[in-house]
CSV table of C-alpha atoms in Angstrom, one decimal:
chain,number,residue,atom,x,y,z
A,1,MET,CA,61.2,-27.0,-49.9
A,2,LYS,CA,60.0,-27.1,-46.2
A,3,LYS,CA,57.4,-29.5,-47.4
A,4,THR,CA,59.7,-31.7,-49.2
A,5,LEU,CA,62.1,-31.6,-46.1
A,6,PHE,CA,59.8,-32.5,-43.4
A,7,ILE,CA,58.2,-35.3,-45.9
A,8,THR,CA,61.9,-36.7,-46.1
A,9,THR,CA,62.5,-36.5,-42.3
A,10,ALA,CA,59.3,-38.5,-41.6
A,11,LEU,CA,60.1,-40.9,-44.2
A,12,ILE,CA,63.4,-41.4,-43.0
A,13,PHE,CA,62.4,-41.8,-38.9
A,14,SER,CA,59.4,-44.2,-40.0
A,15,PHE,CA,61.9,-46.2,-41.8
A,16,LEU,CA,64.4,-46.0,-38.6
A,17,ALA,CA,61.5,-46.5,-36.6
A,18,THR,CA,60.3,-50.1,-38.6
A,19,ILE,CA,63.9,-51.3,-38.5
A,20,ALA,CA,64.2,-50.4,-34.5
A,21,PHE,CA,61.0,-52.2,-33.6
A,22,ALA,CA,60.9,-55.0,-36.0
A,23,ASP,CA,60.8,-58.0,-34.1
A,24,THR,CA,61.3,-61.3,-35.7
A,25,LYS,CA,61.9,-64.7,-33.9
A,26,ILE,CA,62.6,-68.1,-35.1
A,27,TYR,CA,61.5,-71.3,-33.4
A,28,PRO,CA,62.4,-74.8,-33.8
A,29,GLY,CA,59.8,-77.4,-34.4
A,30,SER,CA,60.6,-79.1,-31.2
A,31,MET,CA,58.8,-76.1,-29.3
A,32,CYS,CA,55.5,-77.6,-30.8
A,33,VAL,CA,53.6,-79.8,-28.1
A,34,ARG,CA,51.0,-82.3,-29.2
A,35,TRP,CA,47.1,-81.5,-28.5
A,36,ASN,CA,46.4,-84.4,-26.1
A,37,ALA,CA,47.6,-87.6,-25.0
A,38,SER,CA,45.8,-89.4,-27.6
A,39,GLN,CA,48.2,-88.2,-30.8
A,40,PRO,CA,51.1,-90.0,-31.5
A,41,VAL,CA,54.0,-89.4,-29.3
A,42,PRO,CA,56.4,-87.3,-31.7
A,43,THR,CA,60.1,-87.7,-32.2
A,44,LEU,CA,62.9,-84.9,-33.1
A,45,ASN,CA,65.8,-84.6,-35.4
A,46,PHE,CA,67.8,-81.9,-35.6
A,47,SER,CA,64.8,-80.6,-33.1
A,48,SER,CA,62.9,-80.8,-35.8
A,49,ILE,CA,59.3,-82.6,-35.0
A,50,ASN,CA,58.0,-85.4,-37.0
A,51,ASN,CA,55.5,-88.1,-36.8
A,52,PRO,CA,56.6,-91.5,-36.3
A,53,SER,CA,53.2,-92.9,-36.7
A,54,SER,CA,52.2,-95.1,-39.5
A,55,THR,CA,48.3,-94.4,-39.4
A,56,ALA,CA,47.6,-91.6,-37.2
A,57,TRP,CA,48.1,-87.5,-37.7
A,58,LEU,CA,50.1,-85.7,-35.3
A,59,ASN,CA,48.3,-82.6,-34.3
A,60,VAL,CA,50.3,-79.8,-32.6
A,61,ASP,CA,50.2,-76.3,-31.2
A,62,CYS,CA,53.4,-74.4,-31.7
A,63,PRO,CA,53.5,-70.8,-29.3
A,64,PHE,CA,55.1,-67.9,-30.0
A,65,ILE,CA,55.8,-64.9,-28.1
A,66,ASN,CA,53.6,-61.7,-27.8
A,67,ASN,CA,55.6,-58.7,-27.3
A,68,GLY,CA,52.6,-56.8,-27.7
A,69,LEU,CA,53.3,-55.6,-31.0
A,70,LYS,CA,50.9,-56.6,-33.9
A,71,THR,CA,52.0,-59.9,-35.8
A,72,SER,CA,53.0,-58.7,-39.2
A,73,SER,CA,54.0,-62.1,-40.9
A,74,ALA,CA,54.7,-65.7,-40.3
A,75,TRP,CA,55.9,-68.7,-41.7
A,76,VAL,CA,56.6,-72.3,-40.8
A,77,LYS,CA,59.1,-74.4,-42.7
A,78,VAL,CA,57.9,-78.3,-43.1
A,79,ILE,CA,58.5,-81.2,-44.8
A,80,ASP,CA,55.8,-83.0,-46.5
A,81,GLN,CA,56.7,-86.7,-47.1
A,82,ASN,CA,53.3,-88.2,-47.5
A,83,TYR,CA,52.0,-88.9,-51.4
A,84,ASN,CA,48.3,-88.8,-50.3
A,85,LEU,CA,48.1,-86.3,-47.7
A,86,ASN,CA,49.6,-82.5,-46.9
A,87,VAL,CA,50.7,-81.1,-43.9
A,88,SER,CA,48.7,-77.9,-42.9
A,89,CYS,CA,48.6,-75.2,-40.2
A,90,SER,CA,47.1,-72.1,-39.2
A,91,GLN,CA,48.2,-69.0,-37.4
A,92,ASN,CA,46.1,-68.5,-34.4
A,93,ASN,CA,45.7,-65.7,-31.6
A,94,ALA,CA,43.5,-66.5,-28.6
A,95,TYR,CA,42.3,-64.4,-25.7
A,96,LEU,CA,39.8,-65.4,-22.8
A,97,TYR,CA,38.0,-62.5,-21.3
A,98,GLN,CA,36.0,-64.1,-18.4
A,99,THR,CA,33.9,-66.4,-20.0
A,100,THR,CA,34.2,-65.4,-23.6
A,101,TRP,CA,36.8,-66.6,-25.8
A,102,TYR,CA,37.9,-64.4,-28.9
A,103,GLY,CA,40.3,-66.0,-31.5
A,104,TRP,CA,41.4,-64.8,-34.6
A,105,TRP,CA,43.0,-67.5,-36.8
A,106,GLY,CA,44.9,-67.2,-40.0
A,107,ALA,CA,43.9,-69.0,-43.4
A,108,ARG,CA,44.9,-72.9,-43.2
A,109,ARG,CA,47.8,-73.0,-45.3
A,110,SER,CA,49.1,-76.8,-46.9
A,111,SER,CA,51.9,-78.3,-48.4
A,112,SER,CA,51.6,-79.1,-52.1
A,113,GLY,CA,53.3,-82.0,-53.6
A,114,THR,CA,55.6,-84.6,-51.8
A,115,ASN,CA,59.5,-83.7,-51.2
A,116,ALA,CA,62.1,-84.4,-49.1
A,117,ALA,CA,63.2,-80.8,-49.4
A,118,ALA,CA,61.4,-78.1,-46.8
A,119,GLN,CA,58.7,-75.7,-48.3
A,120,HIS,CA,57.5,-72.7,-46.5
A,121,LEU,CA,53.7,-71.9,-45.4
A,122,SER,CA,53.4,-68.2,-45.2
A,123,TRP,CA,50.9,-65.9,-43.5
A,124,GLY,CA,50.4,-62.0,-43.2
A,125,VAL,CA,48.9,-59.6,-40.8
A,126,LEU,CA,46.9,-61.4,-38.2
A,127,GLY,CA,44.6,-59.7,-35.7
A,128,ASN,CA,45.6,-59.8,-31.6
A,129,ASN,CA,45.7,-57.9,-29.0
A,130,SER,CA,48.3,-57.2,-26.3
A,131,VAL,CA,47.6,-59.6,-23.9
A,132,SER,CA,46.3,-62.8,-26.7
A,133,HIS,CA,48.4,-65.5,-26.8
A,134,GLY,CA,49.5,-66.9,-30.4
A,135,TYR,CA,50.1,-70.3,-31.4
A,136,LEU,CA,50.5,-72.1,-34.7
A,137,SER,CA,48.0,-75.1,-35.1
A,138,CYS,CA,49.6,-78.0,-37.5
A,139,SER,CA,49.0,-81.3,-38.7
A,140,ILE,CA,51.5,-83.5,-39.6
A,141,PRO,CA,50.3,-86.7,-41.7
A,142,PRO,CA,51.4,-90.6,-41.0
A,143,VAL,CA,54.3,-91.7,-42.4
A,144,TYR,CA,54.3,-92.8,-46.1
A,145,SER,CA,56.8,-95.9,-47.4
A,146,GLY,CA,58.9,-95.2,-44.2
A,147,LYS,CA,59.2,-91.3,-44.6
A,148,ARG,CA,58.3,-89.0,-41.8
A,149,SER,CA,56.9,-85.5,-42.4
A,150,ALA,CA,58.0,-82.9,-40.3
A,151,ILE,CA,57.7,-79.5,-38.8
A,152,ILE,CA,61.3,-78.0,-38.9
A,153,SER,CA,61.0,-74.5,-37.7
A,154,TYR,CA,58.7,-71.4,-37.4
A,155,MET,CA,59.0,-67.8,-37.8
A,156,VAL,CA,57.1,-64.9,-36.2
A,157,LYS,CA,57.9,-61.2,-37.1
A,158,ASN,CA,55.8,-58.4,-35.3
B,1,MET,CA,77.5,-0.3,-50.3
B,2,ARG,CA,74.0,-0.3,-49.1
B,3,PHE,CA,73.6,-2.9,-45.7
B,4,THR,CA,70.2,-4.2,-46.5
B,5,LYS,CA,69.3,-6.9,-44.0
B,6,PRO,CA,69.9,-10.0,-46.7
B,7,THR,CA,73.3,-8.3,-46.8
B,8,ILE,CA,73.7,-8.1,-43.3
B,9,LEU,CA,72.6,-12.0,-42.8
B,10,LYS,CA,75.1,-13.1,-45.6
B,11,TYR,CA,78.1,-11.5,-43.8
B,12,THR,CA,77.1,-12.8,-40.4
B,13,LEU,CA,76.6,-16.1,-41.7
B,14,SER,CA,80.0,-15.8,-43.4
B,15,LEU,CA,81.8,-14.5,-40.1
B,16,ILE,CA,80.3,-17.1,-38.3
B,17,GLY,CA,81.5,-20.0,-40.9
B,18,PHE,CA,84.9,-18.4,-40.2
B,19,ILE,CA,84.8,-18.6,-36.8
B,20,VAL,CA,83.7,-22.3,-36.7
B,21,LEU,CA,86.6,-23.2,-39.5
B,22,THR,CA,89.2,-21.2,-37.5
B,23,ALA,CA,88.2,-23.1,-34.6
B,24,ALA,CA,88.1,-26.5,-35.9
B,25,MET,CA,91.8,-25.8,-37.4
B,26,VAL,CA,92.9,-24.8,-34.1
B,27,ALA,CA,91.2,-27.5,-32.4
B,28,ALA,CA,92.9,-30.1,-35.0
B,29,TYR,CA,96.3,-28.6,-34.2
B,30,ILE,CA,96.0,-29.1,-30.5
B,31,SER,CA,95.0,-32.4,-30.8
B,32,LEU,CA,98.1,-33.0,-33.0
B,33,ILE,CA,100.4,-31.5,-30.8
B,34,SER,CA,99.2,-32.5,-27.4
B,35,PRO,CA,100.6,-35.8,-27.4
B,36,ARG,CA,104.2,-35.0,-28.0
B,37,GLN,CA,104.1,-32.4,-25.0
B,38,ASP,CA,102.6,-35.2,-23.1
B,39,ASP,CA,105.5,-37.5,-23.9
B,40,LEU,CA,108.0,-34.9,-22.9
B,41,VAL,CA,106.2,-34.0,-19.6
B,42,GLU,CA,104.1,-37.0,-18.3
B,43,SER,CA,104.5,-40.1,-20.1
B,44,PRO,CA,106.3,-42.8,-17.6
B,45,THR,CA,107.0,-45.2,-20.7
B,46,ASN,CA,109.0,-43.0,-22.6
B,47,THR,CA,111.1,-41.7,-19.3
B,48,SER,CA,111.8,-44.6,-18.0
B,49,SER,CA,115.3,-45.3,-19.0
B,50,VAL,CA,115.8,-41.1,-19.5
B,51,ASP,CA,116.2,-38.2,-16.8
B,52,THR,CA,113.3,-35.9,-17.4
B,53,SER,CA,115.7,-32.7,-16.2
B,54,THR,CA,118.2,-34.4,-18.7
B,55,GLN,CA,115.4,-34.4,-21.4
B,56,MET,CA,113.8,-31.0,-20.8
B,57,GLN,CA,117.4,-29.3,-20.6
B,58,PRO,CA,117.7,-28.5,-24.1
B,59,LEU,CA,114.6,-26.4,-23.8
B,60,SER,CA,116.1,-24.1,-21.2
B,61,THR,CA,119.6,-24.1,-22.4
B,62,ALA,CA,118.5,-23.2,-26.2
B,63,PRO,CA,120.8,-21.2,-27.8
B,64,PRO,CA,119.4,-17.7,-28.1
B,65,GLN,CA,118.2,-17.6,-31.6
B,66,PHE,CA,115.7,-20.4,-30.2
B,67,LEU,CA,114.9,-19.2,-26.9
B,68,SER,CA,111.9,-16.9,-28.2
B,69,ASP,CA,110.4,-20.9,-29.8
B,70,THR,CA,110.9,-22.1,-26.6
B,71,GLU,CA,109.3,-19.5,-24.4
B,72,LYS,CA,106.4,-19.5,-26.6
B,73,ASN,CA,106.6,-23.5,-26.2
B,74,ASN,CA,106.4,-23.2,-22.7
B,75,ASP,CA,103.7,-21.1,-22.6
B,76,GLU,CA,101.6,-23.3,-24.7
B,77,LEU,CA,102.6,-26.3,-22.4
B,78,ALA,CA,101.7,-24.6,-19.3
B,79,ARG,CA,98.4,-23.6,-21.0
B,80,LEU,CA,97.6,-27.0,-22.3
B,81,GLN,CA,98.5,-28.6,-18.9
B,82,HIS,CA,95.7,-25.8,-17.5
B,83,GLU,CA,93.3,-27.6,-20.0
B,84,GLN,CA,94.1,-31.0,-19.3
B,85,ALA,CA,93.6,-30.1,-15.3
B,86,LYS,CA,90.3,-28.6,-16.2
B,87,LEU,CA,89.1,-31.5,-18.5
B,88,SER,CA,90.5,-34.1,-15.8
B,89,LYS,CA,87.9,-32.4,-13.3
B,90,GLU,CA,85.3,-32.4,-15.8
B,91,PHE,CA,86.0,-36.3,-16.2
B,92,ASP,CA,85.5,-36.9,-12.6
B,93,LYS,CA,82.2,-35.1,-12.5
B,94,LEU,CA,80.9,-37.3,-15.2
B,95,GLN,CA,82.3,-40.2,-13.7
B,96,SER,CA,80.4,-39.6,-10.6
B,97,HIS,CA,77.1,-38.6,-12.5
B,98,LEU,CA,77.7,-41.9,-14.3
B,99,LYS,CA,77.8,-44.0,-10.9
B,100,GLU,CA,74.9,-42.1,-9.5
B,101,LEU,CA,72.8,-43.4,-12.6
B,102,GLN,CA,73.7,-46.5,-12.4
B,103,ASP,CA,73.4,-47.0,-8.5
B,104,LYS,CA,69.5,-46.1,-9.2
B,105,PRO,CA,67.1,-48.9,-8.4
B,106,SER,CA,66.2,-50.5,-11.6
B,107,THR,CA,62.3,-50.2,-10.8
B,108,ASP,CA,63.0,-46.3,-12.2
B,109,ILE,CA,62.8,-48.0,-15.7
B,110,GLU,CA,59.1,-48.8,-16.8
B,111,PRO,CA,58.6,-52.3,-17.3
B,112,PRO,CA,57.1,-53.0,-20.9
B,113,ASN,CA,53.4,-53.8,-20.8
B,114,GLN,CA,52.8,-52.1,-17.5
B,115,ASP,CA,49.6,-52.4,-17.3
B,116,PHE,CA,49.0,-56.1,-17.2
B,117,THR,CA,51.2,-56.4,-14.6
B,118,ASP,CA,49.7,-53.8,-11.9
B,119,GLU,CA,46.5,-53.0,-10.7
B,120,ASN,CA,45.3,-51.5,-13.8
B,121,HIS,CA,45.1,-55.1,-15.1
B,122,GLU,CA,41.2,-55.4,-14.8
B,123,ALA,CA,40.7,-51.6,-16.3
B,124,GLU,CA,42.8,-53.0,-19.2
B,125,GLU,CA,40.9,-56.0,-19.7
B,126,GLU,CA,37.8,-54.2,-20.0
B,127,ARG,CA,39.2,-52.0,-22.7
B,128,LEU,CA,40.6,-54.7,-24.7
B,129,ASN,CA,37.2,-56.4,-24.1
B,130,ALA,CA,35.7,-53.4,-25.6
B,131,GLU,CA,37.5,-53.1,-28.8
B,132,LEU,CA,36.8,-56.8,-29.3
B,133,VAL,CA,32.6,-56.0,-29.1
B,134,ALA,CA,33.6,-53.1,-31.5
B,135,GLN,CA,35.7,-55.6,-33.5
B,136,MET,CA,32.2,-57.8,-34.0
B,137,ASP,CA,30.3,-54.7,-34.5
B,138,LEU,CA,32.6,-53.7,-37.5
B,139,LEU,CA,32.2,-57.0,-38.6
B,140,ASP,CA,28.6,-57.2,-38.4
B,141,HIS,CA,28.1,-53.8,-40.3
B,142,THR,CA,30.4,-54.8,-43.1
B,143,LEU,CA,28.5,-57.8,-43.7
B,144,GLU,CA,25.3,-56.2,-43.5
B,145,GLY,CA,26.9,-53.2,-45.5
B,146,GLU,CA,28.4,-54.6,-48.5
B,147,ALA,CA,27.0,-55.8,-52.0
B,148,LEU,CA,26.2,-59.1,-52.1
B,149,ASP,CA,27.9,-61.4,-54.8
B,150,TYR,CA,25.0,-63.7,-55.5
B,151,GLU,CA,27.1,-66.4,-57.0
B,152,TRP,CA,29.9,-66.5,-54.6
B,153,SER,CA,27.4,-66.3,-51.5
B,154,ASN,CA,25.6,-69.4,-52.6
B,155,GLU,CA,28.4,-71.2,-53.3
B,156,ALA,CA,30.0,-70.5,-50.0
B,157,ILE,CA,26.9,-71.2,-47.8
B,158,THR,CA,26.5,-74.7,-49.5
B,159,ALA,CA,30.0,-75.5,-49.0
B,160,LEU,CA,30.1,-74.4,-45.3
B,161,GLN,CA,26.7,-76.5,-44.9
B,162,VAL,CA,28.3,-79.7,-46.6
B,163,SER,CA,31.7,-79.3,-44.6
B,164,THR,CA,30.0,-78.6,-41.0
B,165,THR,CA,27.6,-81.8,-41.9
B,166,GLN,CA,30.3,-84.5,-41.4
B,167,TYR,CA,30.9,-83.3,-37.6
B,168,GLN,CA,26.8,-82.8,-37.1
B,169,ASP,CA,26.4,-85.8,-35.6
B,170,THR,CA,29.2,-85.4,-33.1
B,171,LEU,CA,30.3,-81.7,-32.5
B,172,ILE,CA,29.0,-79.0,-34.8
B,173,GLU,CA,25.6,-78.2,-35.9
B,174,MET,CA,25.1,-75.0,-37.9
B,175,ILE,CA,22.7,-72.6,-37.0
B,176,ASP,CA,22.8,-69.9,-39.0
B,177,VAL,CA,24.8,-68.9,-42.2
B,178,ASP,CA,25.2,-65.6,-43.8
B,179,CYS,CA,27.5,-64.5,-46.8
B,180,GLY,CA,28.0,-61.1,-48.3
B,181,SER,CA,30.9,-60.8,-51.0
B,182,THR,CA,33.9,-60.8,-49.0
B,183,LEU,CA,32.5,-62.6,-45.8
B,184,CYS,CA,30.2,-64.9,-44.2
B,185,ARG,CA,29.1,-65.4,-40.5
B,186,VAL,CA,28.5,-68.4,-39.1
B,187,MET,CA,26.6,-69.2,-36.2
B,188,ILE,CA,27.3,-73.1,-34.8
B,189,ASN,CA,26.3,-74.9,-31.4
B,190,PHE,CA,28.8,-77.5,-30.1
B,191,THR,CA,28.8,-80.1,-27.5
B,192,PRO,CA,29.7,-78.0,-24.3
B,193,GLY,CA,33.3,-78.0,-23.4
B,194,GLU,CA,34.3,-79.3,-26.8
B,195,HIS,CA,34.8,-75.7,-27.9
B,196,GLU,CA,38.3,-76.1,-29.1
B,197,ASN,CA,37.8,-79.7,-31.1
B,198,SER,CA,34.7,-78.1,-32.6
B,199,LEU,CA,36.4,-75.0,-33.7
B,200,ARG,CA,39.4,-76.9,-34.9
B,201,HIS,CA,37.2,-79.4,-36.9
B,202,PHE,CA,35.4,-76.2,-38.6
B,203,GLN,CA,38.6,-74.4,-39.6
B,204,ASN,CA,39.9,-77.8,-41.0
B,205,ALA,CA,36.9,-78.4,-42.9
B,206,LEU,CA,36.7,-75.0,-44.2
B,207,PRO,CA,36.6,-75.3,-48.0
B,208,TRP,CA,38.6,-72.4,-48.8
B,209,GLU,CA,41.6,-70.7,-47.4
B,210,GLY,CA,39.9,-67.6,-45.1
B,211,GLU,CA,40.6,-66.0,-42.1
B,212,MET,CA,38.9,-66.5,-39.7
B,213,PHE,CA,37.4,-64.5,-36.2
B,214,PHE,CA,35.5,-66.1,-33.6
B,215,GLU,CA,33.6,-65.5,-30.0
B,216,VAL,CA,32.4,-68.4,-28.1
B,217,GLN,CA,30.3,-66.7,-24.9
B,218,ASP,CA,30.6,-69.6,-22.5
B,219,ILE,CA,32.0,-72.5,-23.3
B,220,ASN,CA,29.7,-74.6,-21.2
B,221,ILE,CA,26.8,-73.4,-23.4
B,222,GLY,CA,28.2,-74.6,-26.6
B,223,GLU,CA,27.4,-71.5,-28.9
B,224,ALA,CA,30.0,-69.6,-31.3
B,225,VAL,CA,29.8,-66.8,-33.7
B,226,ILE,CA,32.4,-67.2,-36.7
B,227,TYR,CA,33.1,-64.6,-39.3
B,228,VAL,CA,34.9,-66.1,-42.2
B,229,SER,CA,36.7,-64.1,-44.9
B,230,ARG,CA,36.5,-65.0,-48.7
B,231,GLU,CA,39.8,-66.6,-49.9
B,232,ASN,CA,42.4,-63.9,-50.5
B,233,HIS,CA,40.5,-61.2,-48.6
B,234,SER,CA,41.4,-60.3,-44.9
B,235,LEU,CA,38.6,-59.8,-42.5
B,236,PRO,CA,38.4,-55.8,-41.7
B,237,ARG,CA,40.1,-55.1,-38.3
B,238,ILE,CA,39.5,-51.9,-36.1
B,239,SER,CA,42.1,-49.6,-35.8
B,240,GLU,CA,43.5,-48.9,-32.4
């Protein structure tokens, strides 16, 4: 009886703790920044970021906040309107100790098919530490038949 | 009747229950009648158009048959006024205590991640680095300890060699590769200073969706160790 009561109490508390400490944040695509000046200059649409170039890929990093907790899940909402190429992203955490870089990179996810509707690329738990910095690294393909591909927004849950 | 221990306990609990129930009923009664008494005695809004003494008159000049009731009511009123005065004092005390707490400097509250904002920063970084070294040891031990999946291992090694070949002349050169059944360890050389591009290319060229953990000892030397998980597998992590 006591054991059951203890387990029930522990379960309730762990459930409440999960609710209390879960931290979900959604960022607009406009948070993403291109890797360097040789990338196409992105354009924004409702604060989503898209690639206006008809020839070049747009590679961007999309930062997210490390609040000292483990990243439990993440997704990025994309629009892929290129019939030959896909939008792809990976979720990354990086940390520099003196001269040594460490990094945790989630699997690279790619959109499938071609559609004006949004698609979600998602990840589960990814390693980090309390002082690493996190970002999604994405590649947006060029314009196809006048239609642009884009990153709408992204979510990270700790 | 024998008063055994369980019997005594049962009666004691019943008695406590009875007392608590009675107390609750009394409290409910007081809370119900107190607003009416307040209205009679203190409420300025209700007495603004009526003289208080006139309003209280019926109580003192009540017919004899109601006199005992009136006295009881007056006693109750006096008791409640006394209680109210006590509560008012208590409220003042709590208010002053609250003010004291609010006036305390905010530095009393520990900031989050305190270790990374004070002088413990270096020690904390060393601790984290030790964790990462342990993480790499874990990955090495896992690779060495796991049973070899020949088919997957051969396929993975070939795919990694092919995928890095396209960057060999510019950025990446694969030095060594070893795969078990759930992960691979890849050692690469890259053009010094081009570590970020090299690793991005490596990741983009990875022929399956695998999680990666890497270490680049010194970006000016151009060597990296990369651990890659098999598709639908996660890399093992040290527990903190």
